[in-house]
Coordinates of C-alpha atoms and ligand atoms in Angstrom, one line a residue:
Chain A
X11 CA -46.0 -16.5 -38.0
X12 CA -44.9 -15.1 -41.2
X13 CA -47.2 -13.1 -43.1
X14 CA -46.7 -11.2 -46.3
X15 CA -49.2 -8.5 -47.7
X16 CA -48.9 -7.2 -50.9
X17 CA -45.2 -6.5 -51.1
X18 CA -43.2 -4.8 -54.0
X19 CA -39.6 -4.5 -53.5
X20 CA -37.6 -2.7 -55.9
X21 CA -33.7 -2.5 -55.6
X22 CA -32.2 0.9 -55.8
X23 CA -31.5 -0.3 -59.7
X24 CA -35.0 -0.1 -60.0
X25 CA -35.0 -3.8 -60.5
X26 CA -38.3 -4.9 -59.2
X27 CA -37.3 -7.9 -57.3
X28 CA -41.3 -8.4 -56.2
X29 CA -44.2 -7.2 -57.5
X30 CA -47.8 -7.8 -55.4
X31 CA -46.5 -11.1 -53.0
X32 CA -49.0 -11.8 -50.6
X33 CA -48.7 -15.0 -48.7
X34 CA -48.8 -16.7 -45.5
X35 CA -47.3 -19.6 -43.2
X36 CA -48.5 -20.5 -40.0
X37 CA -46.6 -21.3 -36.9
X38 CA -44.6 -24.6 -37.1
X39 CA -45.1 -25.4 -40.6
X40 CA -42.8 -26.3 -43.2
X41 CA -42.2 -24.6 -46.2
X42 CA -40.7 -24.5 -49.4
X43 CA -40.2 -21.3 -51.7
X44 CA -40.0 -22.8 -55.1
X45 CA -38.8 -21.2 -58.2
X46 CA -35.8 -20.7 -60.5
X47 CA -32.9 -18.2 -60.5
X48 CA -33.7 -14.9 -60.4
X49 CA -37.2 -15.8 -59.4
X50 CA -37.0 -13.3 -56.0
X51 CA -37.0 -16.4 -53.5
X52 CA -33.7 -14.6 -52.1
X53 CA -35.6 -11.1 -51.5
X54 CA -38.7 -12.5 -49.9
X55 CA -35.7 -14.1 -47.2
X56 CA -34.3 -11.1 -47.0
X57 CA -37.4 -9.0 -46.4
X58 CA -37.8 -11.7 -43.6
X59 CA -34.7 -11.0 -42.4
X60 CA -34.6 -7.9 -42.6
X61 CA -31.4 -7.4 -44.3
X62 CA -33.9 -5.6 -46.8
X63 CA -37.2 -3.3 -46.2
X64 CA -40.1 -4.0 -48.4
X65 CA -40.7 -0.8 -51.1
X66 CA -44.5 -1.2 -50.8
X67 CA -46.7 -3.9 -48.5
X68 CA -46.7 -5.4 -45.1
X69 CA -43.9 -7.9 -43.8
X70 CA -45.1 -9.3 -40.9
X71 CA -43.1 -11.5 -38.5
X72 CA -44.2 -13.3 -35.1
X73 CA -47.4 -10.9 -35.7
X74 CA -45.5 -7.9 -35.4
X75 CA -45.4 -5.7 -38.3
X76 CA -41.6 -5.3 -39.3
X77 CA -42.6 -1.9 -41.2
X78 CA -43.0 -0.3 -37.2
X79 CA -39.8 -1.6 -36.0
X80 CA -36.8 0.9 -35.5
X81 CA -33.3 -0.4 -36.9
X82 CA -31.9 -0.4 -33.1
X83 CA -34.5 -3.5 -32.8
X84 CA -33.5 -5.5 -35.5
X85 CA -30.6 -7.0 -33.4
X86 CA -33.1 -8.4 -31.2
X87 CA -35.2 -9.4 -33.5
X88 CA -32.7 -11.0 -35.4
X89 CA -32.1 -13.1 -32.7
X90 CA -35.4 -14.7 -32.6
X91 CA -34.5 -15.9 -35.8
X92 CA -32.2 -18.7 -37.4
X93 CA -30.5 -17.9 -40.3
X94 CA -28.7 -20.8 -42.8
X95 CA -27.0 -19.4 -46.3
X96 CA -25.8 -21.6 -49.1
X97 CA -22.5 -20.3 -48.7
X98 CA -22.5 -21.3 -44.6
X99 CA -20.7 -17.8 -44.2
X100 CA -18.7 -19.6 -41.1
X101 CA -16.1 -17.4 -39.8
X102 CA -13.3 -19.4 -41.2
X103 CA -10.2 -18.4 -38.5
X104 CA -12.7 -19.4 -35.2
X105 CA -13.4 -23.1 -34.3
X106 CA -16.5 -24.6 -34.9
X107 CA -17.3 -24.3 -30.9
X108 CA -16.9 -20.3 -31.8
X109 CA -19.1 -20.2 -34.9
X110 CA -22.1 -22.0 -33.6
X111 CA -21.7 -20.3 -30.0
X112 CA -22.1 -16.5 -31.4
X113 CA -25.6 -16.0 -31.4
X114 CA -25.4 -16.9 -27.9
X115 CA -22.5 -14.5 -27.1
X116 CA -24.0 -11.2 -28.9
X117 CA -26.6 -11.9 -26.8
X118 CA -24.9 -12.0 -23.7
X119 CA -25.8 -15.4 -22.2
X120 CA -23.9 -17.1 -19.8
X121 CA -20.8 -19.1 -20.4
X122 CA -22.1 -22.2 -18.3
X123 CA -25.3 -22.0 -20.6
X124 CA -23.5 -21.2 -23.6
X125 CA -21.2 -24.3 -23.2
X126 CA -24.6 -26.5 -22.9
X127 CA -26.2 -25.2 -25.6
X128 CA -22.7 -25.1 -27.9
X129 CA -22.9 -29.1 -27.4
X130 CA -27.0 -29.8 -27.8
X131 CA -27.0 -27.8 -31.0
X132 CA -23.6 -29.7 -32.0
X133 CA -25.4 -33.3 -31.0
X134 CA -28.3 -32.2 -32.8
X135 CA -26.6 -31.7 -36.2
X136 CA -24.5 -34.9 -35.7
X137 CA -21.3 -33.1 -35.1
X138 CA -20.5 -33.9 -31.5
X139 CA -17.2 -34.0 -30.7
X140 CA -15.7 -31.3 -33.6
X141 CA -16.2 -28.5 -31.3
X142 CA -12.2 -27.8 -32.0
X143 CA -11.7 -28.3 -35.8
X144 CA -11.8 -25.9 -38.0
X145 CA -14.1 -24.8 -40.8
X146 CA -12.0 -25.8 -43.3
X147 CA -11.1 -29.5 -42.0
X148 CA -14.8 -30.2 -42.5
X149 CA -16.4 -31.3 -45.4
X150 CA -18.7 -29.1 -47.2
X151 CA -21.7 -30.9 -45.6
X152 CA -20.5 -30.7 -42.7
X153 CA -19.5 -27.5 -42.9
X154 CA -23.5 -26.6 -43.8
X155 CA -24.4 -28.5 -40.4
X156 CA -21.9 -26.5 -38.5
X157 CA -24.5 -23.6 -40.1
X158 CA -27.5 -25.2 -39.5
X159 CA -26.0 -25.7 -35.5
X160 CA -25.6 -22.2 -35.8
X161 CA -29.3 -21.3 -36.6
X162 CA -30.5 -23.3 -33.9
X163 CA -28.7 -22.9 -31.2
X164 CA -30.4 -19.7 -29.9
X165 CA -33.8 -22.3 -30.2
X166 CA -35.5 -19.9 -32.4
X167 CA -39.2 -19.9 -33.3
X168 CA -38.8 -19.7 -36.9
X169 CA -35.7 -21.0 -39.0
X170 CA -35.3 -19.8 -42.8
X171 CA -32.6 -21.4 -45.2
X172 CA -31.9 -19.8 -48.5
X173 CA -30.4 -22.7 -51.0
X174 CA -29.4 -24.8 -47.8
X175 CA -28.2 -27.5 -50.2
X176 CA -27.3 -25.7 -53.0
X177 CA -23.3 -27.4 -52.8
X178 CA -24.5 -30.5 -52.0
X179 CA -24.5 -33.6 -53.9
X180 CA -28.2 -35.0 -53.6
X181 CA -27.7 -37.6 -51.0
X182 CA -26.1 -34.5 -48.4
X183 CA -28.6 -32.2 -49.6
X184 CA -31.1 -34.8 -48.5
X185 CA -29.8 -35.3 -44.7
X186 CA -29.8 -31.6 -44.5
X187 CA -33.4 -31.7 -45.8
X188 CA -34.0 -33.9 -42.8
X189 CA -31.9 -32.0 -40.4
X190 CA -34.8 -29.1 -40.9
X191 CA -37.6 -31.4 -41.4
X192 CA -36.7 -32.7 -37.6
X193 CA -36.8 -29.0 -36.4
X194 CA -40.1 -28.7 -38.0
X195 CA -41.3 -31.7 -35.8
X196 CA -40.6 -30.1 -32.8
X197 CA -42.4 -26.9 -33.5
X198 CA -40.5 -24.3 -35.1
X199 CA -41.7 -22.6 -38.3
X200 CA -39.5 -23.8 -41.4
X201 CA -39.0 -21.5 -44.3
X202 CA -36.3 -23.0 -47.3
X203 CA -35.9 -21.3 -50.9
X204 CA -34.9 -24.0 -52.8
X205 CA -34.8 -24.6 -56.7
X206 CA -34.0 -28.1 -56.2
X207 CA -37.6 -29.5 -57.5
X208 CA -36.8 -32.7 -57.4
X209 CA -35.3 -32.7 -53.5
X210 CA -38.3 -30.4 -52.3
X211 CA -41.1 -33.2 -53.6
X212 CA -39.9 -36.0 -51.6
X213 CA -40.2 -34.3 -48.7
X214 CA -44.2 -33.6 -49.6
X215 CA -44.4 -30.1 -47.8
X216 CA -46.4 -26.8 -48.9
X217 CA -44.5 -24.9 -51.7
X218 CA -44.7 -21.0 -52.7
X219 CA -44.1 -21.1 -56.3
X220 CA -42.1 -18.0 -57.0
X221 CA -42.0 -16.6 -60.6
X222 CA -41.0 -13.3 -61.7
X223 CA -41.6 -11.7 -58.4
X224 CA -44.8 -13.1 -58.2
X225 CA -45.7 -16.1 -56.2
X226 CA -48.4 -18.8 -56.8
X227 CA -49.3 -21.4 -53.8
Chain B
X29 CA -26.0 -14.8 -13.4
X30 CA -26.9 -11.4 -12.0
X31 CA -26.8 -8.1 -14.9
X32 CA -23.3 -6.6 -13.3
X33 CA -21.3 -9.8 -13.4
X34 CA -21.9 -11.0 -16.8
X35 CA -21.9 -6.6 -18.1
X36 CA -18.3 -6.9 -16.3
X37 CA -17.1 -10.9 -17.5
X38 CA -18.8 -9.4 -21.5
X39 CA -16.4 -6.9 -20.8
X40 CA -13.3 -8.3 -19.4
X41 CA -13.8 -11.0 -22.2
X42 CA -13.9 -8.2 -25.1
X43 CA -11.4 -6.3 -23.3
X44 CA -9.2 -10.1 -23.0
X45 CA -9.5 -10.2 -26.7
X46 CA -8.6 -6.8 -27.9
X47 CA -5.6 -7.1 -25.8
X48 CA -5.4 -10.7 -27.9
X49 CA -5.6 -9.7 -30.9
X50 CA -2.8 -7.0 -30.5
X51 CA -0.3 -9.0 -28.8
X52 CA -1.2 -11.7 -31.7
X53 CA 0.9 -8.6 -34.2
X54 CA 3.1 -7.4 -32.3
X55 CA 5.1 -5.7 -35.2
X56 CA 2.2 -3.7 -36.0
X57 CA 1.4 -2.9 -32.3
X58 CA 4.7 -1.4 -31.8
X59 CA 4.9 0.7 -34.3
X60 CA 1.3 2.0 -33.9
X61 CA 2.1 2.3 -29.8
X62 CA 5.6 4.0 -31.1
X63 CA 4.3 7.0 -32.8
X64 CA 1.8 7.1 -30.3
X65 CA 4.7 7.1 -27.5
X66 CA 6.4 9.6 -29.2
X67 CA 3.5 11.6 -29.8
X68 CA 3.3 12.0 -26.2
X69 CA 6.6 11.8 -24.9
X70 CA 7.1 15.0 -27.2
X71 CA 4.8 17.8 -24.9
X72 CA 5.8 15.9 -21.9
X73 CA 9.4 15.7 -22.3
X74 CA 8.6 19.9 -23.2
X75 CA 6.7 20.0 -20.2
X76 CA 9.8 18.3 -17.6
X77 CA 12.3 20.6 -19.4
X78 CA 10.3 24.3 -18.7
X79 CA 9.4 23.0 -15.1
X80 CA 13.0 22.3 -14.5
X81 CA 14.2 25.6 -15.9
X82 CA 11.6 27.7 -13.7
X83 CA 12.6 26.0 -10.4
X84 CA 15.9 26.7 -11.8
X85 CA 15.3 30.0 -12.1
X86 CA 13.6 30.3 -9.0
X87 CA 16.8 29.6 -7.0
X88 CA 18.5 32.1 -8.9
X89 CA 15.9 34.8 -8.1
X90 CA 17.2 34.5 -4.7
X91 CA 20.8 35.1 -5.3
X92 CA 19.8 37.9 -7.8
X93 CA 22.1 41.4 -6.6
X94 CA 21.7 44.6 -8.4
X95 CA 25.0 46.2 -9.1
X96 CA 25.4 50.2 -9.1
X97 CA 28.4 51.4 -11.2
X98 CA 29.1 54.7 -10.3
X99 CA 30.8 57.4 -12.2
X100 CA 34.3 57.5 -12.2
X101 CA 35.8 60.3 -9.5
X102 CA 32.9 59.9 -7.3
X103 CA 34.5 59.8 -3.8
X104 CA 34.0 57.3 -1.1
X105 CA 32.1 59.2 1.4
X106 CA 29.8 60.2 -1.3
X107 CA 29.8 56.1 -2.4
X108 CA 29.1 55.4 1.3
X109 CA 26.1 58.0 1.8
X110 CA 24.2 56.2 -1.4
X111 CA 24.6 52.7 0.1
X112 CA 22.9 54.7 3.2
X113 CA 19.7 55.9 0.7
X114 CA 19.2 52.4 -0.8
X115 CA 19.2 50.8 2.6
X116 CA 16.3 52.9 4.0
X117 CA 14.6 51.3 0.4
X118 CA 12.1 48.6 1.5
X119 CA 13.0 45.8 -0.9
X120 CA 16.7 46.2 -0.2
X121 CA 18.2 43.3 2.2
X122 CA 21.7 44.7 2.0
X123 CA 24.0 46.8 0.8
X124 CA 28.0 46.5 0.0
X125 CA 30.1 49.0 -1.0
X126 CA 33.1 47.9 -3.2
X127 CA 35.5 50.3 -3.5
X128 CA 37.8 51.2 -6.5
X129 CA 40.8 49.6 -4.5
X130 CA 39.1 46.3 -3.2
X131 CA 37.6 45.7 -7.1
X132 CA 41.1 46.4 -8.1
X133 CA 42.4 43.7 -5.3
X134 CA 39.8 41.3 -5.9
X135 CA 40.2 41.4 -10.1
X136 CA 44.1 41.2 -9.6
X137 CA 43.1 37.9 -7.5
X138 CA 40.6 35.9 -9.8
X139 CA 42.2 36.9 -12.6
X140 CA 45.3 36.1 -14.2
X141 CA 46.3 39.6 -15.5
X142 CA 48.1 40.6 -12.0
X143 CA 51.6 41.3 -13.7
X144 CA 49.7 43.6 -15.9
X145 CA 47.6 45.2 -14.1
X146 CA 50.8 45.9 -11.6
X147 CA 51.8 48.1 -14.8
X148 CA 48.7 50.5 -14.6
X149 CA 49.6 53.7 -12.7
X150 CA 45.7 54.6 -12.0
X151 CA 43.1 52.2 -10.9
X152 CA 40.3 52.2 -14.2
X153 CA 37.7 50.7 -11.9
X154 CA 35.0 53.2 -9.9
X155 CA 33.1 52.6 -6.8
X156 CA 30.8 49.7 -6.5
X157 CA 27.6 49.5 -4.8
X158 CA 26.2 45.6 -4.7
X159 CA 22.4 45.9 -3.7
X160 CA 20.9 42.1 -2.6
X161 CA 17.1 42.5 -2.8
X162 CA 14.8 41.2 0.0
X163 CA 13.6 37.7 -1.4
X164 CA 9.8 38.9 -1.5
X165 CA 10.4 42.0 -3.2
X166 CA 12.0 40.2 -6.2
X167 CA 9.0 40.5 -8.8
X168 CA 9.8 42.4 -11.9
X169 CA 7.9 45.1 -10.9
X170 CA 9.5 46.0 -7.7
X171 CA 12.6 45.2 -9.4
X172 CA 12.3 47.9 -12.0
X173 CA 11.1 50.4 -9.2
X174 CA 14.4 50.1 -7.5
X175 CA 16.1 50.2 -10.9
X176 CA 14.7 53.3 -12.0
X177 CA 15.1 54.7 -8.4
X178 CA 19.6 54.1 -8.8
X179 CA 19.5 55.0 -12.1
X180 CA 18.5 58.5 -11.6
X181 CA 21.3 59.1 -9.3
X182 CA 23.3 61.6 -10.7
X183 CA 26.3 59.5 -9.2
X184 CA 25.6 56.7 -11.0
X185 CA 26.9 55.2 -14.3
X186 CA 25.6 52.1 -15.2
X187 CA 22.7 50.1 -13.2
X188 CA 23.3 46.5 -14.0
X189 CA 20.1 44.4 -13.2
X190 CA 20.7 40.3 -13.0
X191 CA 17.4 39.8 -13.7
X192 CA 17.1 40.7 -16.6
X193 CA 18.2 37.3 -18.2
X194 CA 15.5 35.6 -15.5
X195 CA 13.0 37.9 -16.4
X196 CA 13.8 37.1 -19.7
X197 CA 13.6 33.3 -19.5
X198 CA 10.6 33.3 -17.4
X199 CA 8.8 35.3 -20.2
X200 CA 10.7 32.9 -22.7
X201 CA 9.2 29.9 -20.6
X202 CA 5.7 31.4 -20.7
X203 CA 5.6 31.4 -24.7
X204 CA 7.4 27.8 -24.2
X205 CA 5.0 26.4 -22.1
X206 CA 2.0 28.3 -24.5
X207 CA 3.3 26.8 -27.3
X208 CA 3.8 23.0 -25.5
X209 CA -0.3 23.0 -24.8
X210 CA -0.9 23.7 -28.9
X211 CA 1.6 21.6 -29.4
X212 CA 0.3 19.1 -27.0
X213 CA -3.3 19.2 -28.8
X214 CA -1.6 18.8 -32.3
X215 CA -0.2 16.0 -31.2
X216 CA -3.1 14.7 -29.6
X217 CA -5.2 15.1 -32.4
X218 CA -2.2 13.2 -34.1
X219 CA -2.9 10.4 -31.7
X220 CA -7.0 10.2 -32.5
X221 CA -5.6 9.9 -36.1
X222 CA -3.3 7.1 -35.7
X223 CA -6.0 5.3 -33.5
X224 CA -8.4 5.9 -35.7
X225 CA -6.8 4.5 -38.8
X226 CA -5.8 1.9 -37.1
X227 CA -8.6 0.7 -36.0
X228 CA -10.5 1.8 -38.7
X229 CA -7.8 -0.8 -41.2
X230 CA -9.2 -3.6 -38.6
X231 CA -12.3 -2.9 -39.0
X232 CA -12.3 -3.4 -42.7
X233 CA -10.0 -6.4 -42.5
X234 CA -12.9 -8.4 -39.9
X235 CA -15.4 -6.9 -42.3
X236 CA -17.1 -10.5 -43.0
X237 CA -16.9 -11.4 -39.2
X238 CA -18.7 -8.1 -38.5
X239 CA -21.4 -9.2 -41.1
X240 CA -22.0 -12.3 -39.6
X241 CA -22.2 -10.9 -36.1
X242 CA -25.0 -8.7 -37.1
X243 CA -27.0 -11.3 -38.8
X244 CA -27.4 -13.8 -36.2
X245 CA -28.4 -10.1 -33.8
X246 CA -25.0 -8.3 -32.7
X247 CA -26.0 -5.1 -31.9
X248 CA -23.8 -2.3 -33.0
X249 CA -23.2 -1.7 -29.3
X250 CA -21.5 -5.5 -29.4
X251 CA -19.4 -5.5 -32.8
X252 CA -18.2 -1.7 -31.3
X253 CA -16.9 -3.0 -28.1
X254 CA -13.7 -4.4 -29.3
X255 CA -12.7 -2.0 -31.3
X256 CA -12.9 0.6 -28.4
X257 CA -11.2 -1.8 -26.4
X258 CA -8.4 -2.2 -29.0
X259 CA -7.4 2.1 -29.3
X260 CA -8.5 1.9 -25.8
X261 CA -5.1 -0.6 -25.4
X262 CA -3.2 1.7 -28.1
X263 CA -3.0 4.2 -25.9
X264 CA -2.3 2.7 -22.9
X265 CA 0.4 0.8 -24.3
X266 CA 1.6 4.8 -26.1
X267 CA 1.5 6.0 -22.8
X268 CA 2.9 3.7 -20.8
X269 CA 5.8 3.1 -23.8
X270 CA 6.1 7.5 -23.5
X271 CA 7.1 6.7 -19.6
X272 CA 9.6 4.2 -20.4
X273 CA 11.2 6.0 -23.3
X274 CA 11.1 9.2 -21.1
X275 CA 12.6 7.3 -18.1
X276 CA 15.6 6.6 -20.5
X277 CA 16.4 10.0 -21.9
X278 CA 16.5 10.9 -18.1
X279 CA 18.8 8.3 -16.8
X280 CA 20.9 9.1 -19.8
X281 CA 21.4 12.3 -19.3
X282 CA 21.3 12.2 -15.1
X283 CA 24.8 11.1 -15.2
X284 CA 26.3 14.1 -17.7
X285 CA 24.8 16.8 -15.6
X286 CA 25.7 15.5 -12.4
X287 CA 29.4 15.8 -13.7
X288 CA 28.3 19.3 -15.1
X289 CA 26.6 20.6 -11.5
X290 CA 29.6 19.5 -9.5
X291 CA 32.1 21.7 -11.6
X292 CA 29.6 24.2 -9.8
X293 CA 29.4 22.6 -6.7
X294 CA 25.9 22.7 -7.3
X295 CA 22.9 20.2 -6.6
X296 CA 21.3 20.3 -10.5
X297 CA 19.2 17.3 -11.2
X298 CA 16.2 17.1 -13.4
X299 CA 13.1 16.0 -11.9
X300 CA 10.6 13.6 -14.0
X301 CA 6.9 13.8 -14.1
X302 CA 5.2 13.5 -10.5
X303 CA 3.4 10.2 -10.3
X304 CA 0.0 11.9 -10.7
X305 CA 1.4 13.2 -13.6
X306 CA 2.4 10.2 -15.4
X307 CA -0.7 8.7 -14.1
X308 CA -1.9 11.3 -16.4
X309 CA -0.1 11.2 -19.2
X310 CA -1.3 7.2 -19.3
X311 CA -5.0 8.5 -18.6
X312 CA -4.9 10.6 -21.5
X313 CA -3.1 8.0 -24.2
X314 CA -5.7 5.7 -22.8
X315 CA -8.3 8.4 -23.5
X316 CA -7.0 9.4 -26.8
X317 CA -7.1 5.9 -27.8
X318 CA -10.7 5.6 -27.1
X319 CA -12.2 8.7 -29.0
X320 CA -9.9 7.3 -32.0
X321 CA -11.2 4.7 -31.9
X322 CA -15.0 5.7 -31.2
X323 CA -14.6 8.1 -34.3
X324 CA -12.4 5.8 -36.8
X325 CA -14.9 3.0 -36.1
X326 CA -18.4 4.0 -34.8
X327 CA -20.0 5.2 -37.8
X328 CA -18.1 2.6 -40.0
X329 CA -19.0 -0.2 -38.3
X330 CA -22.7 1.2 -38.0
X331 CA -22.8 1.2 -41.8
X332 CA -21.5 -2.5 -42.7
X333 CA -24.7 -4.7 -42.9
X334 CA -24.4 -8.1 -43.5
X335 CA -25.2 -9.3 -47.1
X336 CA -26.8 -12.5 -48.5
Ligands
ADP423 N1 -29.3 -6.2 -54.1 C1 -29.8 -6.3 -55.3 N2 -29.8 -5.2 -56.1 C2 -30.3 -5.2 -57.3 N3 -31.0 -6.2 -57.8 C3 -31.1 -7.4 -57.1 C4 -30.5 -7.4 -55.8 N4 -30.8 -8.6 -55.3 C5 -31.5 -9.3 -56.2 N5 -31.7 -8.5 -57.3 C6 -32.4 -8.9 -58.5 O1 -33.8 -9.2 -58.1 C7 -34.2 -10.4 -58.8 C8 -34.6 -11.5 -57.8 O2 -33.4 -11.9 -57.2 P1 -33.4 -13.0 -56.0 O3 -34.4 -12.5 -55.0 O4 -32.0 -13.1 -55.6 O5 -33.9 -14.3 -56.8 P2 -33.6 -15.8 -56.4 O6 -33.2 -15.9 -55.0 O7 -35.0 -16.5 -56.7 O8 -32.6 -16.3 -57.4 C9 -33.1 -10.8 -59.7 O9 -33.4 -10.3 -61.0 C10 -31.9 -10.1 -59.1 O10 -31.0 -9.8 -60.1
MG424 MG1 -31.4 -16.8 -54.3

């Protein structure tokens, strides 16, 4: 599902973010990119993304090779894809019916469907009912579910979370943990960077140990 | 839901909340749609005013008369034989022979020096010939033919031409109207401006919701939309706001020149822009607003990526 052959990225500092990752993760597993600050957890997510290109190497995605794709197809492929941040990045001025229903609306699906979806992905999260509020009368954890609701609602094949719980106290950070290990269950491909050690052995999944832009499995 | 009816409800919707968003300041929205308004108002306002003056002018073509002053101690007869020559003349409707006596007559009539005039001994004036050109032969050309033709009468004085000052305005209104289309594209290359800025502020001001839309797939195509609808509504709004503010100088100034044009007994009115005309002077504010927009915010927008 996701595969990454040796990949170097270097920032136009000339930091080199990676150096040699080659790694893979099969479709509907779970897993957990390990490894402290400034590790590069962030930059393999983002080469997944594609919010960054890789400098050397092979980033392959839903076994297409993301080196061949044109930037005019990235919205699209974007879209097969759920996205959760450790800042939620909800728009803070729209309700939370709004924020999660977006990846519907930029890709054009129907209101009736939207409205269904809007809801499942709300129930699904626990959030039922808050379609009005907005971001800010949530709590933080909340708030991350509203971002998690977000992810899913387009029912995406793979979902990757960068620091998902990094603002949460540990019993949040564990129902969050729990929000994606659910997802997992029902067959889409889990990718988390987490440096929450503790948090990412209790749930017993595989981990990519990132260190110095190099990863160890 | 079939392609064309949810392309057309994705667009009604963006277009829905452009027009939002812009009612939602309507300080700002006035001021932008102002100088937009006046922006366009300006050549049109120009362009009322020189199509005015040349149907103006064009009824006075008509009652244009050409007037012969002969040389003083010409006789009649001789007055009367000339008026003969410029009839036979093919752009010549009529001719009328004033005579010293009836210009005398007529002056000591209209105007109020008849005790004084009583006083002079000899009559200053000479022999008159009015000449009313045929209405089709009134083009400057034929106009200075027949000039040149009485002025090398050995009999006459002075040829007085009264189209001279038309000729003169219509040339006058040329350069005006020459000058309104530069004007016109100044202006409208005012209006992209404006737009653009405009838009270009709000697209820096929505920069994280723009982010966000691309990450979870906007295409450019999709954060673009309401922007173009937005300078898309600037201009209609300019346009329609150059109407209404052009509708009031009229009515204001209907009333003063009707008072003016019956002291002449005349019909004057001004005449406002045609319907298709304001139609187009909307159509192009609306157009204007769109390439403003298209150029303040295309290549901006393409350029914002969304961060981590
Ligand atoms: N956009 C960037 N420009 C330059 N350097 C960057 C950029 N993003 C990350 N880095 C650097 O790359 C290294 C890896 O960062 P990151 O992938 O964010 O690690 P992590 O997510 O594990 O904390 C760090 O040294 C960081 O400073
Ligand atoms: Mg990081």
């Amino acid at each position: 599902m996701i595969s990454f052959e040796h990949v170097f990225k270097r920032y136009p500092n000339g930091r080199e973010a990676l150096r040699d990752v080659s790694f893979r993760v099969a479709q509907g597993e779970m897993v957990f990119l390990t490894g402290r600050s400034g590790a590069g957890k962030s930059s393999i997510l983002k080469l997944v993304t594609l919010l960054e290109r890789p400098t050397r190497g092979k980033v392959a995605v839903h076994g297409q090779d993301t080196g061949a794709l044109p930037s005019r197809a990235i919205p699209a492929y974007r879209r097969r894809m759920g996205v959760v941040f450790q800042d939620h990045q909800l728009l803070a001025d729209r309700p939370v019916y709004d924020n999660v229903a977006l990846p519907l609306i930029v890709a054009d699906t129907p209101f009736r469907e939207i409205d269904r979806r809007v809801r499942a992905a709300l129930d699904q999260v626990g959030l039922l009912g808050r379609e009005k509020s907005l971001p800010v009368e949530l709590s933080i954890g909340e708030q991350q579910r509203v971002g998690i609701a977000r992810a899913v609602v387009g029912k995406p094949a793979i979902l990757v979370a960068d620091e998902p719980t990094g603002n949460l106290d540990h019993d949040l950070a564990r129902d969050v943990m729990r929000l994606f290990k659910r997802f997992q269950e029902v067959g889409v491909t889990v990718l988390i960077a987490s440096h929450d050690e503790t948090l990412v052995r209790e749930f017993a999944q595989r981990e990519i140990h990132v260190q110095s832009g190099q990863v160890s499995t | 839901m079939s392609g064309v009816s949810s392309w057309f409800s994705r667009h009604a919707q963006a277009g829905i909340a452009a027009l939002g968003r812009l009612l939602r300041r309507p300080l700002g929205t006035l001021l932008a749609t102002s100088v937009i308004a006046i922006a366009l108002a300006l050549p049109a306002g120009l362009w009322v005013l020189t199509t005015n003056l040349r149907s103006l002018t064009g009824d006075v073509t008509q009652t244009l008369e050409v007037s012969v002053y002969l040389k003083p101690g010409v006789p009649l007869e001789r007055a009367e034989r000339l008026a003969a020559d410029a009839r036979r003349r093919a752009e010549v409707a009529s001719v009328t022979v004033i005579s010293a006596e009836q210009g005398l007559a007529q002056f000591k009539d209209h105007s109020g020096f008849g005790a004084a005039l009583e006083a002079l001994d000899t009559n200053p004036l000479p022999h008159v010939l009015t000449i009313r050109p045929r209405v089709t032969a009134t083009t400057p050309r034929s106009m200075s033919a027949l000039r040149n033709h009485l002025a090398a009468w050995p009999e006459a004085d002075t040829v007085q031409l009264d189209t001279e000052w038309v000729q003169r305005l219509d040339s006058i209104l040329d350069f005006l109207q020459a000058a309104f289309a530069t004007l016109a594209i100044a202006l409208g290359a005012g209006v992209v401006a404006v737009i653009g800025n405009s838009v270009r502020l709000e697209v820096d001001s929505r920069r994280a919701e723009i982010e966000v839309t691309k990450l979870v797939g906007g295409s450019n195509a999709f954060v673009r939309r309401p922007f173009l609808y937005e300078g898309f509504f600037y201009g209609l709004i300019g346009g329609v706001l150059a109407l209404a503010y052009g509708s009031a100088v009229l009515a204001a100034l209907q009333e003063p020149l009707a008072r003016v044009s019956a002291l002449y007994g005349g019909r004057l009115g001004i005449e406002g822009l045609t319907l298709e005309e304001a139609g187009l002077l909307v159509g192009a504010g609306s157009l204007l607003g769109l390439v403003g927009a298209w150029l303040g915010a295309a290549r901006h927008l393409a350029r914002i990526e969304p961060r981590e």
